[in-house]
PDB file of C-alpha atoms in Angstrom:
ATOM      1  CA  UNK R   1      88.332 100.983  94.716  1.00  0.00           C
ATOM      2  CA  UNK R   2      91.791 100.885  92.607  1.00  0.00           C
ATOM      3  CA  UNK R   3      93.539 102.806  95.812  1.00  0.00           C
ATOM      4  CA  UNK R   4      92.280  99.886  98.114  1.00  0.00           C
ATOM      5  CA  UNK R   5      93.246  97.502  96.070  1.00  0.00           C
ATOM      6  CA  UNK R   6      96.375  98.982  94.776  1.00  0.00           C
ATOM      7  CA  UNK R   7      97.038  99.333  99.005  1.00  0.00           C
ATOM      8  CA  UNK R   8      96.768  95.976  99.839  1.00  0.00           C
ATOM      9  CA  UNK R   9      98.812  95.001  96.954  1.00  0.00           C
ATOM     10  CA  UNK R  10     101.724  97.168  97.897  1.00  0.00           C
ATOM     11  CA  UNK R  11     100.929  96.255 101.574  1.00  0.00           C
ATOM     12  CA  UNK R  12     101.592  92.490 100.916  1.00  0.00           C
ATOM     13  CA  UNK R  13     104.391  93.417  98.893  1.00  0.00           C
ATOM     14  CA  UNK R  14     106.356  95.211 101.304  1.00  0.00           C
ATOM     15  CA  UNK R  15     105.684  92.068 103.793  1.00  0.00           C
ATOM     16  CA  UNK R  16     107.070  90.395 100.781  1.00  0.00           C
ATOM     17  CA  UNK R  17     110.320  92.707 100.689  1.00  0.00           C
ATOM     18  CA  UNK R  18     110.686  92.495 104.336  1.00  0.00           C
ATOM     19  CA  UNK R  19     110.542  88.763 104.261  1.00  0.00           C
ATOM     20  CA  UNK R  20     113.264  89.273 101.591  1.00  0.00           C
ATOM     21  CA  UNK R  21     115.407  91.362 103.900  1.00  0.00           C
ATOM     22  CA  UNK R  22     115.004  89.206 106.834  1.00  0.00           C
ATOM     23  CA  UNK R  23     115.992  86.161 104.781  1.00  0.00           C
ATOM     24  CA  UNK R  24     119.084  87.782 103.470  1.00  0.00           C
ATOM     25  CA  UNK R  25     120.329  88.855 106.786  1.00  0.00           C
ATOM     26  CA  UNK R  26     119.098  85.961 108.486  1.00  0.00           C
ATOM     27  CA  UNK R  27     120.982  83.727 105.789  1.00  0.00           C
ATOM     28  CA  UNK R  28     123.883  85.757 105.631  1.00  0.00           C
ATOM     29  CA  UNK R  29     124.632  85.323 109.848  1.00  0.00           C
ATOM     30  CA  UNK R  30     124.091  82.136 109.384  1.00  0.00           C
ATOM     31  CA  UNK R  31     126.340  81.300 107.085  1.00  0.00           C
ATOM     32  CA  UNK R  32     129.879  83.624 107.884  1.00  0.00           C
ATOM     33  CA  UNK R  33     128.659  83.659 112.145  1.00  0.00           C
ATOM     34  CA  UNK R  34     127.763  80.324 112.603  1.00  0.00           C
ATOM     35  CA  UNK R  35     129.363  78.401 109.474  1.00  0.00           C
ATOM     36  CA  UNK R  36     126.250  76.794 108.879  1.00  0.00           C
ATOM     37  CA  UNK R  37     124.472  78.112 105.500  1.00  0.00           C
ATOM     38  CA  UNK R  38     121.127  78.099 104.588  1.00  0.00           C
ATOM     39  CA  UNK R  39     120.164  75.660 101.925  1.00  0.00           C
ATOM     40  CA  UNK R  40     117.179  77.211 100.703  1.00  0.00           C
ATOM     41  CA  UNK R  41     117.642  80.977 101.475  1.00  0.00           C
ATOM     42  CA  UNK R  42     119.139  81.994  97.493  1.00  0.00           C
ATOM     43  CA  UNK R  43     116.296  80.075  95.544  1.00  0.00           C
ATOM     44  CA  UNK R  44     113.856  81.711  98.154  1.00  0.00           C
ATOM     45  CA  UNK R  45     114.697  84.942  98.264  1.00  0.00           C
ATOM     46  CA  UNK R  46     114.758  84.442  94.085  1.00  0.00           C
ATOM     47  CA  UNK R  47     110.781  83.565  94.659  1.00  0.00           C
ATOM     48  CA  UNK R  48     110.093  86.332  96.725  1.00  0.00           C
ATOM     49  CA  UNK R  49     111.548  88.768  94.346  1.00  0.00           C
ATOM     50  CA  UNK R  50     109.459  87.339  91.154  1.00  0.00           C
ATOM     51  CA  UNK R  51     106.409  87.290  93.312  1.00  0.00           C
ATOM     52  CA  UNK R  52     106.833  91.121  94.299  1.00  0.00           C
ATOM     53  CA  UNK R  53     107.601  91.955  90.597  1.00  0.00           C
ATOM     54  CA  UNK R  54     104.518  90.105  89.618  1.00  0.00           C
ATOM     55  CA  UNK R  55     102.596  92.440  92.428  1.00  0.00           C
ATOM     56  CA  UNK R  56     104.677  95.625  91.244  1.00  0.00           C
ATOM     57  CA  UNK R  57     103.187  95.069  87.605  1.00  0.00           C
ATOM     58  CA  UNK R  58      99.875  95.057  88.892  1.00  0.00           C
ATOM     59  CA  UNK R  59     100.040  98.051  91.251  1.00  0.00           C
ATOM     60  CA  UNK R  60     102.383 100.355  88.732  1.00  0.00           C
ATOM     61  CA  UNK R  61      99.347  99.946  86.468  1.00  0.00           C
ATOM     62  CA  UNK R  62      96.726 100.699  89.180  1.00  0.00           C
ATOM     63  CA  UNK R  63      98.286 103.640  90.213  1.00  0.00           C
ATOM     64  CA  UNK R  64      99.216 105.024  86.614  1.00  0.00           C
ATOM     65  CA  UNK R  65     102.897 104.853  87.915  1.00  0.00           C
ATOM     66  CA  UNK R  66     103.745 103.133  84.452  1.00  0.00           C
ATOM     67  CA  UNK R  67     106.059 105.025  81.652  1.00  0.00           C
ATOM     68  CA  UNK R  68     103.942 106.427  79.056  1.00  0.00           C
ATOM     69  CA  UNK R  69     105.650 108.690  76.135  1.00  0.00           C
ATOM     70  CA  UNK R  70     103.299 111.004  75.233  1.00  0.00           C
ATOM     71  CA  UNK R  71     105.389 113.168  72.600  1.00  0.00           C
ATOM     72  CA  UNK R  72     102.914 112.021  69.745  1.00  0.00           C
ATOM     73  CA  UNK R  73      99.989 111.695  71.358  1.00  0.00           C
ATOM     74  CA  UNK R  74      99.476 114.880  73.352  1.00  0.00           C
ATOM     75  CA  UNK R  75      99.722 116.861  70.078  1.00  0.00           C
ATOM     76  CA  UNK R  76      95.994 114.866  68.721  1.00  0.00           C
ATOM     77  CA  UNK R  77      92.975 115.921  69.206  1.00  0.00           C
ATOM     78  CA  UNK R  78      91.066 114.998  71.490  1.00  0.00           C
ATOM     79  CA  UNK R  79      89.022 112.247  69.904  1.00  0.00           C
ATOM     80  CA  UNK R  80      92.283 110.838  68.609  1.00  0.00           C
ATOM     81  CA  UNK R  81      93.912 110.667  72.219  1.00  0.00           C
ATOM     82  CA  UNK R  82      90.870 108.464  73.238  1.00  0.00           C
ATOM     83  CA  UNK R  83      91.590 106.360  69.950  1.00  0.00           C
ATOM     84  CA  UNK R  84      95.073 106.049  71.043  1.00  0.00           C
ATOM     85  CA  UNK R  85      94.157 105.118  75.094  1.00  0.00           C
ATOM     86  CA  UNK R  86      91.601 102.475  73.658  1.00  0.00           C
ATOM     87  CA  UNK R  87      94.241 100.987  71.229  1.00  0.00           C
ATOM     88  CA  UNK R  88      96.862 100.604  74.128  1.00  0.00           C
ATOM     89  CA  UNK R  89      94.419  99.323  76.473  1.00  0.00           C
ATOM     90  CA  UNK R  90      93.518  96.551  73.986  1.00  0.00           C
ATOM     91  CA  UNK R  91      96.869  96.202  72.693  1.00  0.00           C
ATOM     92  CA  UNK R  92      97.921  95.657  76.827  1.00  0.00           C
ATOM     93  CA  UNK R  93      94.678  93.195  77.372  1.00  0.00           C
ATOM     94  CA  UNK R  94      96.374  91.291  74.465  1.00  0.00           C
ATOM     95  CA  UNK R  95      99.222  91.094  75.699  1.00  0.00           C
ATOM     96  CA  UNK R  96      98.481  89.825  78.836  1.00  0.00           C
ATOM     97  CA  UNK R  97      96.059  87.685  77.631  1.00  0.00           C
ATOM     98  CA  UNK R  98      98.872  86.071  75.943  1.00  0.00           C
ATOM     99  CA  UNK R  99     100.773  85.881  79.015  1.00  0.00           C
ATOM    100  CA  UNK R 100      98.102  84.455  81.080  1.00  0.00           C
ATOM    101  CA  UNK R 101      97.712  81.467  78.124  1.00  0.00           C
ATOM    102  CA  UNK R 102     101.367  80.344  78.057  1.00  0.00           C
ATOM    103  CA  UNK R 103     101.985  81.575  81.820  1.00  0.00           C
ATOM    104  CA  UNK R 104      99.490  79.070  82.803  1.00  0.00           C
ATOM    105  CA  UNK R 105     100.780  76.071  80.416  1.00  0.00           C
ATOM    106  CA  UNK R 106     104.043  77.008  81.937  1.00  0.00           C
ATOM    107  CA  UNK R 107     102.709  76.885  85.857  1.00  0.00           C
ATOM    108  CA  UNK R 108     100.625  73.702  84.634  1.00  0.00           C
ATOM    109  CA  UNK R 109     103.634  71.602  83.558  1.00  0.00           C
ATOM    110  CA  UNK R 110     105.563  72.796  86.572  1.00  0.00           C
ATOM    111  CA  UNK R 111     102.519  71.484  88.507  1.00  0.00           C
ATOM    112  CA  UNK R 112     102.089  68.231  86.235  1.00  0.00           C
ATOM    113  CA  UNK R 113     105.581  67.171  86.788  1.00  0.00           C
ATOM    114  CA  UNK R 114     105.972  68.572  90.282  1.00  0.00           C
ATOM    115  CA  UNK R 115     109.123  70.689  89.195  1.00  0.00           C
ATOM    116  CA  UNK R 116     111.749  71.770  92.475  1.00  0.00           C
ATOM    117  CA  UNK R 117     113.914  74.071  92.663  1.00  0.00           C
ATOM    118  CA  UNK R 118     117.064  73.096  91.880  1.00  0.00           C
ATOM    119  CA  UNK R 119     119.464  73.006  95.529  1.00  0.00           C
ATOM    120  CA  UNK R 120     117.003  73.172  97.779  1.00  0.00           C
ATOM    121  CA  UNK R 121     114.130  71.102  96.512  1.00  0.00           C
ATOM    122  CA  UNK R 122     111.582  73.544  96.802  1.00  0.00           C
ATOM    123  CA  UNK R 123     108.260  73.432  94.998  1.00  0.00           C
ATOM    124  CA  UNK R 124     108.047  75.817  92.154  1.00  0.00           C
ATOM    125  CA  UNK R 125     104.426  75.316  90.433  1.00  0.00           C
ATOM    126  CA  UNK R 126     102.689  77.156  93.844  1.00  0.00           C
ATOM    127  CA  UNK R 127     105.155  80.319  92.745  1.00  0.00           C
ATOM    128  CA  UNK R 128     104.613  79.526  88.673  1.00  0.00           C
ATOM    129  CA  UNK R 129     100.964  80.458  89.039  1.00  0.00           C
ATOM    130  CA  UNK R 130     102.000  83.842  90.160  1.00  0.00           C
ATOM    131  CA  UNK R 131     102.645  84.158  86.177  1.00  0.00           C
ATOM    132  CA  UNK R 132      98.856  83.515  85.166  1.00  0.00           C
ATOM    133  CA  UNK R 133      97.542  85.479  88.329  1.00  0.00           C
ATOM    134  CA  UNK R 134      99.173  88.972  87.660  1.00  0.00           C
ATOM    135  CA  UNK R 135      98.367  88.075  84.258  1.00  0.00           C
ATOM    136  CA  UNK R 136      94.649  87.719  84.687  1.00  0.00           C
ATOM    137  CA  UNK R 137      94.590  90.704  87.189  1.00  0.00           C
ATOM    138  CA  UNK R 138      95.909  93.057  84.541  1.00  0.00           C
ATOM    139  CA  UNK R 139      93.521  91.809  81.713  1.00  0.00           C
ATOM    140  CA  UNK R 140      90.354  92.331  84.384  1.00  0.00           C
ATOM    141  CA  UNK R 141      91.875  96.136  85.894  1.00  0.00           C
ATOM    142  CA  UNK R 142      92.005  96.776  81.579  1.00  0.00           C
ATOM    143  CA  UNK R 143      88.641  95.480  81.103  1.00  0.00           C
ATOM    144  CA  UNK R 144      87.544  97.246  84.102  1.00  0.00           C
ATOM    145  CA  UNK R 145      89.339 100.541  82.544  1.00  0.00           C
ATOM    146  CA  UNK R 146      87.397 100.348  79.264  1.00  0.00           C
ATOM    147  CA  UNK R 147      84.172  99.553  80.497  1.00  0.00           C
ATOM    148  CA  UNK R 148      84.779 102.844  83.173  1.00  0.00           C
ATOM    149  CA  UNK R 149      85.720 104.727  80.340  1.00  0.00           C
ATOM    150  CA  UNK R 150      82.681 103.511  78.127  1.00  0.00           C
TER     151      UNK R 150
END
């Protein structure tokens, strides 16, 4: 199930990036062709990129595909490595949990006060609760880990 996932994540990430590409060009013709320059193609293409970061962090961590530095670890026993994989998963749901909490006060403001982008007026809140969604994602593929693992 974490390949299928993990799939479709990269899948609608690479729409993502190719959306990204095709904006870039797109706004670059536009403005040194045609002299007429995209107003909202920077902030954008800045909204695309946070969302496929937010999807990268979710499918690096699927995949295992995250830097681990095992120099310590690998030299404990085997009971102790498990010790150490539990602790890091915890410490990780933690963190994110953490990130989900202020991510989502954050994207709620943004929301609450209907927050734009700053040239081009776009709304920001829809791209805010990116924040709280990767968030939440990693805390349930953790969860999901431990209880695998159990």
């Amino acid at each position: 199930m974490d390949n299928s996932i993990s799939n479709l994540l990269k899948n609608i990430g690479a729409g993502i990036i190719a959306c990204f590409i095709a904006l870039v060009i797109v706004a670059t013709l536009n403005r040194y062709v045609l002299g007429v320059p995209l107003d909202f193609s920077d902030e954008f293409v800045g909204l695309l990129f946070a969302t496929s970061s937010f999807i990268s962090i979710v499918t690096s961590d699927l995949d295992r595909e995250h830097i681990t530095v095992q120099i310590v670890t690998s030299r404990l026993s085997p009971a102790l490595q498990r010790l150490c994989r539990l602790a890091g998963d915890v410490a990780t749901i933690l963190f994110f949990v953490i990130i989900l909490v202020e991510g989502y006060k954050f994207a709620a403001f943004s929301w609450q006060i209907s927050a734009r982008s700053e040239n081009a007026a776009l709304p920001v809140a829809p791209w805010m609760f990116g924040i709280p969604v990767m968030a939440l994602s990693m805390i349930v593929l953790r969860v999901l880990r431990l209880l695998k693992r159990a």
